[in-house]
Amino acid sequence: AQHHTIVLAMGWVPLLFMYVRLAIVNASVPSAVKAGLILGLQFLAGHPQTSVYTAVAIGFYCVWEGVVRSAERQQLSELWRNSATLILTGVVGAGVAAVQLLPTVELSRISIRAARPEIESDFIGPLNPIHLIKLVLPNFWGGLHRSDVWYRHDPTETTFYLGITALLLIAIALRFLVRKTLVWAVGAVFFLLLAVADFLYWPRLFYFLAPKLNL
């Protein structure tokens, strides 16, 4: 409830992915432009971190579709076309959000988070794999409903209980997984591995190659 800007930004993700897919499947420039407009609106919603993560996810999706389609047709044209779609979406999105980009950069230098590095050490960092148990047992270490906390290294930012219904729906989706929807399962594993970067080696290489993401 206290981070409502995250909800406002995430609300644009399904529509954004729909237009990105339409742009790829139909080689549609108007759909790529619409995706860019939505990406810009998402940034203006007020949580730039979410927009960064969304941009990375879109990039992953475009590369995936480009590689799959190029392999099916035995030519690299699809990969280059998808790259152009991604660039166009990013340029349009940056243009829509331009009025807010420079103020956001200025804010990042003068905000209390910039002056208080202990916030990063306390709340911001890689996902500890042991926290995955909270997918099904949100109060495993206590803290909710004023219960006693017996595991000190468990900040509230890592509480991400989905609910049993959501987990059952995911299980059903995996049961009917086909090649066209495999991207979502692979993407979920890929980003989960990136989230636990400090516990593995190759995700660190990813952040080193894309240094702005480590912010």
Tab-separated table of C-alpha atoms in Angstrom:
chain	number	residue	atom	x	y	z
A	1	ALA	CA	0.000	0.000	0.000
A	2	GLN	CA	2.859	2.403	0.685
A	3	HIS	CA	4.450	1.796	-2.734
A	4	HIS	CA	1.412	2.542	-4.884
A	5	THR	CA	3.571	3.924	-7.727
A	6	ILE	CA	4.832	0.373	-8.328
A	7	VAL	CA	1.250	-0.791	-8.838
A	8	LEU	CA	0.519	2.169	-11.121
A	9	ALA	CA	3.569	1.368	-13.246
A	10	MET	CA	3.029	-2.407	-13.349
A	11	GLY	CA	-0.554	-1.894	-14.521
A	12	TRP	CA	0.766	-0.936	-17.976
A	13	VAL	CA	2.820	-4.124	-18.472
A	14	PRO	CA	0.158	-6.428	-20.045
A	15	LEU	CA	-0.930	-3.809	-22.592
A	16	LEU	CA	2.694	-2.983	-23.383
A	17	PHE	CA	3.591	-6.629	-24.015
A	18	MET	CA	0.496	-7.027	-26.201
A	19	TYR	CA	1.600	-4.233	-28.537
A	20	VAL	CA	5.198	-5.428	-28.551
A	21	ARG	CA	3.991	-8.861	-29.630
A	22	LEU	CA	1.733	-7.364	-32.302
A	23	ALA	CA	4.671	-5.341	-33.586
A	24	ILE	CA	6.790	-8.501	-33.843
A	25	VAL	CA	4.194	-10.913	-35.221
A	26	ASN	CA	2.739	-8.473	-37.778
A	27	ALA	CA	5.949	-6.489	-38.435
A	28	SER	CA	3.810	-3.486	-37.498
A	29	VAL	CA	5.458	-0.097	-37.037
A	30	PRO	CA	2.250	1.478	-35.604
A	31	SER	CA	2.151	-1.233	-32.912
A	32	ALA	CA	5.791	-0.509	-32.019
A	33	VAL	CA	4.942	3.197	-31.715
A	34	LYS	CA	1.953	2.381	-29.495
A	35	ALA	CA	4.215	0.212	-27.332
A	36	GLY	CA	6.589	3.154	-27.015
A	37	LEU	CA	3.754	5.466	-25.982
A	38	ILE	CA	2.714	3.029	-23.274
A	39	LEU	CA	6.327	2.623	-22.079
A	40	GLY	CA	6.561	6.402	-21.750
A	41	LEU	CA	3.294	6.538	-19.799
A	42	GLN	CA	4.583	3.793	-17.535
A	43	PHE	CA	7.669	5.859	-16.730
A	44	LEU	CA	5.480	8.886	-15.983
A	45	ALA	CA	3.515	6.746	-13.502
A	46	GLY	CA	6.317	7.457	-11.059
A	47	HIS	CA	8.437	4.347	-10.460
A	48	PRO	CA	11.382	4.374	-12.897
A	49	GLN	CA	12.831	1.111	-11.523
A	50	THR	CA	9.772	-0.730	-12.804
A	51	SER	CA	10.245	0.845	-16.230
A	52	VAL	CA	13.870	-0.288	-16.301
A	53	TYR	CA	12.868	-3.859	-15.423
A	54	THR	CA	10.079	-3.728	-18.008
A	55	ALA	CA	12.502	-2.549	-20.688
A	56	VAL	CA	14.847	-5.439	-19.883
A	57	ALA	CA	11.922	-7.880	-20.047
A	58	ILE	CA	10.828	-6.497	-23.418
A	59	GLY	CA	14.391	-6.797	-24.667
A	60	PHE	CA	14.517	-10.412	-23.535
A	61	TYR	CA	11.218	-11.119	-25.282
A	62	CYS	CA	12.277	-9.449	-28.548
A	63	VAL	CA	15.572	-11.356	-28.611
A	64	TRP	CA	13.773	-14.630	-27.845
A	65	GLU	CA	11.225	-14.169	-30.622
A	66	GLY	CA	13.933	-12.988	-33.012
A	67	VAL	CA	16.116	-16.029	-32.381
A	68	VAL	CA	13.194	-18.493	-32.594
A	69	ARG	CA	11.781	-17.005	-35.780
A	70	SER	CA	15.192	-16.687	-37.388
A	71	ALA	CA	15.917	-20.332	-36.582
A	72	GLU	CA	12.586	-21.415	-38.078
A	73	ARG	CA	13.236	-19.484	-41.280
A	74	GLN	CA	17.015	-20.113	-41.244
A	75	GLN	CA	17.854	-16.435	-41.623
A	76	LEU	CA	18.755	-13.608	-39.254
A	77	SER	CA	16.357	-11.056	-40.702
A	78	GLU	CA	13.789	-11.635	-37.951
A	79	LEU	CA	16.341	-10.886	-35.233
A	80	TRP	CA	17.325	-7.600	-36.873
A	81	ARG	CA	13.676	-6.670	-37.391
A	82	ASN	CA	12.926	-7.334	-33.734
A	83	SER	CA	15.933	-5.255	-32.717
A	84	ALA	CA	14.584	-2.373	-34.806
A	85	THR	CA	11.194	-2.781	-33.119
A	86	LEU	CA	12.832	-2.637	-29.705
A	87	ILE	CA	14.829	0.474	-30.602
A	88	LEU	CA	11.755	2.254	-31.990
A	89	THR	CA	9.757	1.404	-28.867
A	90	GLY	CA	12.561	2.703	-26.654
A	91	VAL	CA	13.007	5.941	-28.600
A	92	VAL	CA	9.285	6.728	-28.562
A	93	GLY	CA	9.063	5.829	-24.875
A	94	ALA	CA	12.006	8.065	-24.000
A	95	GLY	CA	10.441	10.873	-26.002
A	96	VAL	CA	7.123	10.621	-24.163
A	97	ALA	CA	8.889	10.496	-20.787
A	98	ALA	CA	11.483	13.156	-21.662
A	99	VAL	CA	9.724	15.829	-19.617
A	100	GLN	CA	10.379	13.738	-16.499
A	101	LEU	CA	13.741	12.106	-17.293
A	102	LEU	CA	16.020	15.019	-16.337
A	103	PRO	CA	14.143	15.838	-13.092
A	104	THR	CA	14.377	12.157	-12.148
A	105	VAL	CA	18.141	12.155	-12.701
A	106	GLU	CA	18.417	15.280	-10.536
A	107	LEU	CA	16.243	13.706	-7.833
A	108	SER	CA	18.438	10.589	-7.763
A	109	ARG	CA	21.377	12.790	-6.718
A	110	ILE	CA	19.633	14.747	-3.974
A	111	SER	CA	17.203	12.202	-2.524
A	112	ILE	CA	17.679	10.795	0.984
A	113	ARG	CA	18.563	7.433	-0.531
A	114	ALA	CA	21.602	8.969	-2.166
A	115	ALA	CA	22.712	10.443	1.176
A	116	ARG	CA	21.982	7.346	3.281
A	117	PRO	CA	23.867	4.346	1.877
A	118	GLU	CA	22.835	2.207	4.841
A	119	ILE	CA	19.377	1.968	3.253
A	120	GLU	CA	20.930	-0.021	0.420
A	121	SER	CA	22.666	-2.420	2.775
A	122	ASP	CA	19.490	-2.935	4.808
A	123	PHE	CA	16.815	-3.205	2.129
A	124	ILE	CA	18.262	-3.278	-1.377
A	125	GLY	CA	20.238	-6.216	-2.640
A	126	PRO	CA	20.042	-9.654	-4.199
A	127	LEU	CA	17.250	-12.055	-3.415
A	128	ASN	CA	18.349	-14.721	-0.968
A	129	PRO	CA	17.091	-18.083	-2.302
A	130	ILE	CA	15.963	-18.994	1.214
A	131	HIS	CA	13.344	-16.237	0.959
A	132	LEU	CA	11.532	-18.202	-1.747
A	133	ILE	CA	9.803	-20.119	1.032
A	134	LYS	CA	7.717	-16.982	1.545
A	135	LEU	CA	5.963	-17.676	-1.742
A	136	VAL	CA	3.791	-20.123	0.195
A	137	LEU	CA	4.483	-19.248	3.849
A	138	PRO	CA	4.525	-15.429	4.113
A	139	ASN	CA	4.917	-15.365	7.905
A	140	PHE	CA	7.495	-18.146	8.127
A	141	TRP	CA	9.946	-15.916	9.998
A	142	GLY	CA	7.294	-13.872	11.770
A	143	GLY	CA	6.706	-10.129	11.674
A	144	LEU	CA	3.187	-10.083	10.241
A	145	HIS	CA	0.257	-9.232	12.502
A	146	ARG	CA	2.750	-8.138	15.196
A	147	SER	CA	4.143	-11.640	15.600
A	148	ASP	CA	7.676	-12.169	16.875
A	149	VAL	CA	10.480	-12.113	14.304
A	150	TRP	CA	13.082	-14.851	14.719
A	151	TYR	CA	15.037	-14.326	11.473
A	152	ARG	CA	16.743	-10.934	11.511
A	153	HIS	CA	17.876	-10.763	7.875
A	154	ASP	CA	14.405	-10.635	6.384
A	155	PRO	CA	13.441	-7.073	5.421
A	156	THR	CA	9.852	-6.360	4.480
A	157	GLU	CA	10.884	-5.592	0.893
A	158	THR	CA	11.350	-9.326	0.249
A	159	THR	CA	7.848	-10.316	1.322
A	160	PHE	CA	6.281	-11.494	-1.935
A	161	TYR	CA	3.491	-13.921	-1.059
A	162	LEU	CA	1.504	-14.637	-4.227
A	163	GLY	CA	-1.320	-16.649	-2.740
A	164	ILE	CA	-2.212	-20.301	-3.213
A	165	THR	CA	-4.615	-19.479	-6.064
A	166	ALA	CA	-1.879	-17.787	-8.075
A	167	LEU	CA	0.510	-20.701	-7.526
A	168	LEU	CA	-2.159	-23.180	-8.652
A	169	LEU	CA	-2.788	-21.140	-11.807
A	170	ILE	CA	0.955	-21.141	-12.523
A	171	ALA	CA	1.041	-24.927	-12.089
A	172	ILE	CA	-1.883	-25.312	-14.497
A	173	ALA	CA	-0.178	-23.028	-17.020
A	174	LEU	CA	2.987	-25.144	-16.859
A	175	ARG	CA	0.900	-28.239	-17.538
A	176	PHE	CA	-0.265	-26.774	-20.864
A	177	LEU	CA	3.036	-25.177	-21.800
A	178	VAL	CA	3.785	-25.203	-25.543
A	179	ARG	CA	6.645	-23.823	-27.584
A	180	LYS	CA	4.907	-20.501	-28.251
A	181	THR	CA	4.471	-19.836	-24.525
A	182	LEU	CA	7.785	-21.313	-23.405
A	183	VAL	CA	9.262	-17.809	-23.355
A	184	TRP	CA	7.366	-17.016	-20.132
A	185	ALA	CA	8.726	-20.033	-18.248
A	186	VAL	CA	12.268	-19.420	-19.486
A	187	GLY	CA	11.930	-15.714	-18.707
A	188	ALA	CA	10.746	-16.420	-15.164
A	189	VAL	CA	13.774	-18.641	-14.506
A	190	PHE	CA	16.127	-16.155	-16.184
A	191	PHE	CA	15.004	-13.182	-14.093
A	192	LEU	CA	14.906	-15.246	-10.917
A	193	LEU	CA	18.564	-16.134	-11.502
A	194	LEU	CA	19.352	-12.449	-12.068
A	195	ALA	CA	17.601	-11.630	-8.784
A	196	VAL	CA	19.984	-13.916	-6.870
A	197	ALA	CA	23.022	-12.500	-8.657
A	198	ASP	CA	25.326	-12.428	-5.614
A	199	PHE	CA	24.896	-16.167	-5.128
A	200	LEU	CA	25.867	-17.106	-8.694
A	201	TYR	CA	28.642	-15.996	-11.030
A	202	TRP	CA	27.180	-15.465	-14.489
A	203	PRO	CA	24.402	-13.040	-13.438
A	204	ARG	CA	27.138	-10.738	-12.148
A	205	LEU	CA	28.574	-10.725	-15.666
A	206	PHE	CA	25.157	-9.611	-16.951
A	207	TYR	CA	25.124	-6.633	-14.593
A	208	PHE	CA	28.727	-5.828	-15.465
A	209	LEU	CA	27.870	-5.717	-19.173
A	210	ALA	CA	24.802	-3.538	-18.436
A	211	PRO	CA	26.183	-1.412	-15.574
A	212	LYS	CA	23.228	0.950	-15.297
A	213	LEU	CA	21.062	-1.927	-14.127
A	214	ASN	CA	23.057	-2.256	-10.918
A	215	LEU	CA	21.454	0.981	-9.760
